């Protein structure tokens, strides 16, 4: 790949990253995020003092909060979680006022294999999309079949999701710029024939028990 083509590819990926970030301007909470939660006039519900140990969103996306129990917090914005706590706490408290600050961002571990510049495991923070992962790994190679990138999820049933990266690059349509989950694998196939046997070494290197079909050609 010549220098000019390499620069054009990098620019395209960076452009998509910027577009994705603009579309996700309101940060959505993720597993592993640490939250400083204050409930005005109800210090016993606030993040403990003096060490200010934060509330934390578990890997299953849930937050345990006094009086309310488990809350499905992952995927919410800070404003949405604040509104939810304010509303639900009214059943127990008089005019609760909740304030939330994200004091630590959790990371999502994903794996990139195949025709990618720097294959391996990456911990994504803040945003966790396909484009974020490609950017972290230094982009795809000149041999990547950009119309057939496969997303394999942990304990997946059925065929992997197929991603048309070329369409994203050509049109800017980010419909397939999926939000990645803990343990996801992105496989970048080459231009040649591809079967399940080519993928199995990568799957076994990450986790066992993922069920995928072999019709990936």
C-alpha positions as a LaTeX table, in Angstrom:
\begin{tabular}{lrrr}
\hline
Residue & $x$ (\AA) & $y$ (\AA) & $z$ (\AA) \\
\hline
Unk1 & 0.00 & 0.00 & 0.00 \\
Unk2 & 1.45 & 3.37 & $-1.02$ \\
Unk3 & 1.70 & 6.32 & 1.36 \\
Unk4 & $-1.11$ & 8.30 & $-0.27$ \\
Unk5 & $-3.59$ & 5.41 & $-0.03$ \\
Unk6 & $-2.57$ & 4.73 & 3.57 \\
Unk7 & $-3.18$ & 8.36 & 4.51 \\
Unk8 & $-6.59$ & 8.33 & 2.80 \\
Unk9 & $-7.63$ & 5.23 & 4.74 \\
Unk10 & $-6.49$ & 6.73 & 8.04 \\
Unk11 & $-8.37$ & 9.93 & 7.29 \\
Unk12 & $-11.55$ & 7.99 & 6.49 \\
Unk13 & $-11.40$ & 6.06 & 9.74 \\
Unk14 & $-10.71$ & 9.22 & 11.76 \\
Unk15 & $-13.63$ & 10.94 & 10.03 \\
Unk16 & $-15.97$ & 8.11 & 11.00 \\
Unk17 & $-14.62$ & 8.21 & 14.57 \\
Unk18 & $-15.38$ & 11.94 & 14.79 \\
Unk19 & $-18.88$ & 11.39 & 13.40 \\
Unk20 & $-19.54$ & 8.59 & 15.87 \\
Unk21 & $-18.36$ & 10.72 & 18.80 \\
Unk22 & $-20.59$ & 13.58 & 17.65 \\
Unk23 & $-23.56$ & 11.22 & 17.56 \\
Unk24 & $-22.70$ & 10.01 & 21.10 \\
Unk25 & $-22.16$ & 13.43 & 22.64 \\
Unk26 & $-24.11$ & 12.41 & 25.74 \\
Unk27 & $-21.96$ & 9.79 & 27.43 \\
Unk28 & $-23.80$ & 6.54 & 28.11 \\
Unk29 & $-22.88$ & 4.58 & 31.19 \\
Unk30 & $-21.03$ & 1.30 & 30.85 \\
Unk31 & $-20.15$ & $-1.64$ & 33.09 \\
Unk32 & $-17.19$ & $-0.76$ & 35.29 \\
Unk33 & $-18.04$ & 2.95 & 35.47 \\
Unk34 & $-17.56$ & 4.48 & 38.93 \\
Unk35 & $-20.14$ & 7.06 & 40.05 \\
Unk36 & $-20.08$ & 9.65 & 42.79 \\
Unk37 & $-23.76$ & 9.92 & 43.76 \\
Unk38 & $-24.94$ & 12.57 & 46.18 \\
Unk39 & $-28.47$ & 12.76 & 47.57 \\
Unk40 & $-28.95$ & 16.21 & 49.08 \\
Unk41 & $-29.98$ & 16.07 & 52.76 \\
Unk42 & $-29.58$ & 12.29 & 52.79 \\
Unk43 & $-25.87$ & 11.73 & 53.33 \\
Unk44 & $-26.39$ & 8.08 & 54.27 \\
Unk45 & $-27.33$ & 7.38 & 50.64 \\
Unk46 & $-24.44$ & 9.33 & 49.15 \\
Unk47 & $-21.07$ & 7.89 & 48.18 \\
Unk48 & $-19.46$ & 7.08 & 51.55 \\
Unk49 & $-17.22$ & 9.58 & 53.30 \\
Unk50 & $-14.40$ & 10.24 & 53.97 \\
Unk51 & $-12.88$ & 7.94 & 51.36 \\
Unk52 & $-15.68$ & 8.73 & 48.90 \\
Unk53 & $-15.89$ & 5.15 & 47.67 \\
Unk54 & $-17.93$ & 5.47 & 44.49 \\
Unk55 & $-20.89$ & 3.44 & 43.40 \\
Unk56 & $-19.93$ & 1.08 & 40.59 \\
Unk57 & $-21.83$ & $-0.39$ & 37.66 \\
Unk58 & $-21.29$ & $-4.15$ & 37.63 \\
Unk59 & $-20.34$ & $-6.21$ & 34.58 \\
Unk60 & $-24.00$ & $-7.17$ & 34.17 \\
Unk61 & $-24.81$ & $-3.47$ & 33.74 \\
Unk62 & $-26.59$ & $-3.13$ & 37.08 \\
Unk63 & $-26.09$ & $-0.64$ & 39.90 \\
Unk64 & $-27.11$ & $-1.50$ & 43.48 \\
Unk65 & $-28.57$ & 1.51 & 45.29 \\
Unk66 & $-30.01$ & 1.74 & 48.83 \\
Unk67 & $-33.82$ & 1.53 & 49.06 \\
Unk68 & $-34.13$ & 0.82 & 45.33 \\
Unk69 & $-32.09$ & $-2.35$ & 44.96 \\
Unk70 & $-30.72$ & $-3.21$ & 41.51 \\
Unk71 & $-31.02$ & $-0.71$ & 38.66 \\
Unk72 & $-30.20$ & $-1.41$ & 35.01 \\
Unk73 & $-27.90$ & 1.59 & 34.63 \\
Unk74 & $-25.75$ & 0.59 & 31.64 \\
Unk75 & $-26.83$ & 2.41 & 28.50 \\
Unk76 & $-28.31$ & 5.37 & 30.36 \\
Unk77 & $-26.95$ & 8.88 & 30.24 \\
Unk78 & $-26.08$ & 10.55 & 33.54 \\
Unk79 & $-29.14$ & 12.76 & 33.13 \\
Unk80 & $-31.41$ & 9.74 & 32.62 \\
Unk81 & $-30.06$ & 7.92 & 35.67 \\
Unk82 & $-30.36$ & 11.09 & 37.75 \\
Unk83 & $-34.00$ & 11.49 & 36.71 \\
Unk84 & $-34.72$ & 7.84 & 37.47 \\
Unk85 & $-33.24$ & 8.05 & 40.97 \\
Unk86 & $-35.05$ & 11.30 & 41.70 \\
Unk87 & $-38.37$ & 9.75 & 40.64 \\
Unk88 & $-38.01$ & 6.37 & 42.35 \\
Unk89 & $-36.65$ & 7.80 & 45.60 \\
Unk90 & $-39.78$ & 9.94 & 45.99 \\
Unk91 & $-41.53$ & 6.80 & 47.25 \\
Unk92 & $-39.23$ & 6.82 & 50.27 \\
Unk93 & $-37.88$ & 10.37 & 50.66 \\
Unk94 & $-39.24$ & 13.91 & 50.70 \\
Unk95 & $-38.12$ & 15.87 & 47.66 \\
Unk96 & $-34.87$ & 13.99 & 46.94 \\
Unk97 & $-32.24$ & 15.85 & 44.92 \\
Unk98 & $-29.73$ & 13.56 & 43.25 \\
Unk99 & $-26.41$ & 14.63 & 41.73 \\
Unk100 & $-24.21$ & 12.19 & 39.80 \\
Unk101 & $-20.63$ & 12.55 & 38.59 \\
Unk102 & $-18.70$ & 9.92 & 36.62 \\
Unk103 & $-15.39$ & 9.63 & 38.48 \\
Unk104 & $-14.02$ & 6.60 & 36.66 \\
Unk105 & $-14.75$ & 5.09 & 33.28 \\
Unk106 & $-14.99$ & 1.35 & 32.88 \\
Unk107 & $-13.38$ & $-0.41$ & 29.95 \\
Unk108 & $-14.71$ & $-3.02$ & 27.55 \\
Unk109 & $-12.29$ & $-5.76$ & 26.46 \\
Unk110 & $-12.62$ & $-6.71$ & 22.80 \\
Unk111 & $-10.49$ & $-8.83$ & 20.47 \\
Unk112 & $-9.48$ & $-8.06$ & 16.89 \\
Unk113 & $-8.05$ & $-10.79$ & 14.66 \\
Unk114 & $-7.31$ & $-11.41$ & 11.01 \\
Unk115 & $-6.41$ & $-8.69$ & 8.51 \\
Unk116 & $-5.95$ & $-5.86$ & 11.02 \\
Unk117 & $-2.72$ & $-3.93$ & 11.55 \\
Unk118 & $-2.25$ & $-4.75$ & 15.24 \\
Unk119 & $-4.28$ & $-7.86$ & 16.14 \\
Unk120 & $-4.95$ & $-8.54$ & 19.80 \\
Unk121 & $-6.98$ & $-7.53$ & 22.82 \\
Unk122 & $-7.99$ & $-3.91$ & 23.38 \\
Unk123 & $-9.65$ & $-2.20$ & 26.32 \\
Unk124 & $-11.99$ & 0.47 & 25.00 \\
Unk125 & $-13.07$ & 3.37 & 27.20 \\
Unk126 & $-15.75$ & 6.03 & 26.86 \\
Unk127 & $-17.03$ & 4.80 & 23.48 \\
Unk128 & $-17.04$ & 1.12 & 22.54 \\
Unk129 & $-18.00$ & 0.83 & 18.88 \\
Unk130 & $-16.66$ & $-1.10$ & 15.89 \\
Unk131 & $-14.96$ & 2.06 & 14.59 \\
Unk132 & $-13.38$ & 2.73 & 17.98 \\
Unk133 & $-11.90$ & $-0.78$ & 17.96 \\
Unk134 & $-10.57$ & $-0.44$ & 14.41 \\
Unk135 & $-8.97$ & 2.88 & 15.28 \\
Unk136 & $-7.34$ & 1.41 & 18.42 \\
Unk137 & $-5.83$ & $-1.39$ & 16.33 \\
Unk138 & $-4.36$ & 0.98 & 13.74 \\
Unk139 & $-6.91$ & 0.32 & 10.95 \\
Unk140 & $-7.32$ & $-2.62$ & 8.59 \\
Unk141 & $-4.80$ & $-3.84$ & 5.99 \\
Unk142 & $-4.79$ & $-3.70$ & 2.19 \\
Unk143 & $-5.89$ & $-7.36$ & 2.15 \\
Unk144 & $-9.00$ & $-6.84$ & 4.28 \\
Unk145 & $-12.30$ & $-7.82$ & 2.67 \\
Unk146 & $-14.07$ & $-4.70$ & 3.91 \\
Unk147 & $-17.53$ & $-5.97$ & 2.95 \\
Unk148 & $-17.21$ & $-9.01$ & 5.24 \\
Unk149 & $-16.08$ & $-8.23$ & 8.76 \\
Unk150 & $-17.56$ & $-10.56$ & 11.37 \\
Unk151 & $-18.66$ & $-9.69$ & 14.89 \\
Unk152 & $-18.78$ & $-12.74$ & 17.17 \\
Unk153 & $-20.33$ & $-12.34$ & 20.60 \\
Unk154 & $-19.71$ & $-14.45$ & 23.67 \\
Unk155 & $-22.05$ & $-17.45$ & 23.90 \\
Unk156 & $-23.43$ & $-16.48$ & 20.50 \\
Unk157 & $-26.22$ & $-18.53$ & 18.96 \\
Unk158 & $-26.38$ & $-18.63$ & 15.18 \\
Unk159 & $-24.28$ & $-16.78$ & 12.66 \\
Unk160 & $-21.99$ & $-13.87$ & 13.56 \\
Unk161 & $-23.08$ & $-10.38$ & 12.61 \\
Unk162 & $-21.62$ & $-9.40$ & 9.25 \\
Unk163 & $-20.40$ & $-5.82$ & 8.91 \\
Unk164 & $-19.94$ & $-3.95$ & 5.64 \\
Unk165 & $-17.14$ & $-1.55$ & 6.54 \\
Unk166 & $-16.80$ & $-0.42$ & 2.93 \\
Unk167 & $-20.34$ & 0.91 & 3.01 \\
Unk168 & $-19.60$ & 2.82 & 6.21 \\
Unk169 & $-16.48$ & 4.34 & 4.67 \\
Unk170 & $-18.19$ & 5.20 & 1.37 \\
Unk171 & $-21.46$ & 6.59 & 2.71 \\
Unk172 & $-20.87$ & 7.54 & 6.35 \\
Unk173 & $-23.85$ & 5.37 & 7.33 \\
Unk174 & $-23.07$ & 4.18 & 10.87 \\
Unk175 & $-25.98$ & 1.78 & 11.28 \\
Unk176 & $-23.54$ & $-1.15$ & 11.53 \\
Unk177 & $-21.15$ & 0.69 & 13.86 \\
Unk178 & $-22.33$ & $-1.59$ & 16.65 \\
Unk179 & $-21.76$ & $-0.97$ & 20.35 \\
Unk180 & $-19.28$ & $-3.65$ & 21.41 \\
Unk181 & $-19.74$ & $-5.80$ & 24.50 \\
Unk182 & $-17.26$ & $-7.41$ & 26.87 \\
Unk183 & $-15.51$ & $-10.31$ & 25.11 \\
Unk184 & $-16.65$ & $-9.47$ & 21.58 \\
Unk185 & $-14.45$ & $-10.60$ & 18.69 \\
Unk186 & $-14.06$ & $-8.71$ & 15.42 \\
Unk187 & $-12.63$ & $-10.90$ & 12.66 \\
Unk188 & $-11.28$ & $-9.21$ & 9.53 \\
Unk189 & $-11.20$ & $-11.78$ & 6.76 \\
Unk190 & $-8.92$ & $-11.52$ & 3.75 \\
Unk191 & $-10.00$ & $-11.54$ & 0.14 \\
Unk192 & $-9.65$ & $-15.32$ & $-0.14$ \\
Unk193 & $-11.99$ & $-18.15$ & 0.83 \\
Unk194 & $-12.94$ & $-18.34$ & 4.49 \\
Unk195 & $-14.42$ & $-21.18$ & 6.56 \\
Unk196 & $-15.09$ & $-21.88$ & 10.23 \\
Unk197 & $-11.83$ & $-23.79$ & 10.57 \\
Unk198 & $-9.93$ & $-20.56$ & 9.87 \\
Unk199 & $-11.68$ & $-18.87$ & 12.77 \\
Unk200 & $-11.53$ & $-21.59$ & 15.43 \\
Unk201 & $-7.93$ & $-20.88$ & 16.62 \\
Unk202 & $-8.93$ & $-17.29$ & 17.39 \\
Unk203 & $-12.10$ & $-18.31$ & 19.21 \\
Unk204 & $-10.34$ & $-20.88$ & 21.38 \\
Unk205 & $-7.67$ & $-18.33$ & 22.25 \\
Unk206 & $-10.30$ & $-16.04$ & 23.79 \\
Unk207 & $-13.05$ & $-18.23$ & 25.19 \\
Unk208 & $-14.72$ & $-21.60$ & 24.78 \\
Unk209 & $-18.33$ & $-22.38$ & 24.04 \\
Unk210 & $-19.11$ & $-19.77$ & 21.38 \\
Unk211 & $-21.49$ & $-21.35$ & 18.89 \\
Unk212 & $-21.14$ & $-20.12$ & 15.32 \\
Unk213 & $-22.12$ & $-21.54$ & 11.98 \\
Unk214 & $-19.64$ & $-22.36$ & 9.22 \\
Unk215 & $-21.39$ & $-20.70$ & 6.31 \\
Unk216 & $-19.31$ & $-17.51$ & 6.33 \\
Unk217 & $-18.28$ & $-17.37$ & 2.70 \\
\hline
\end{tabular}
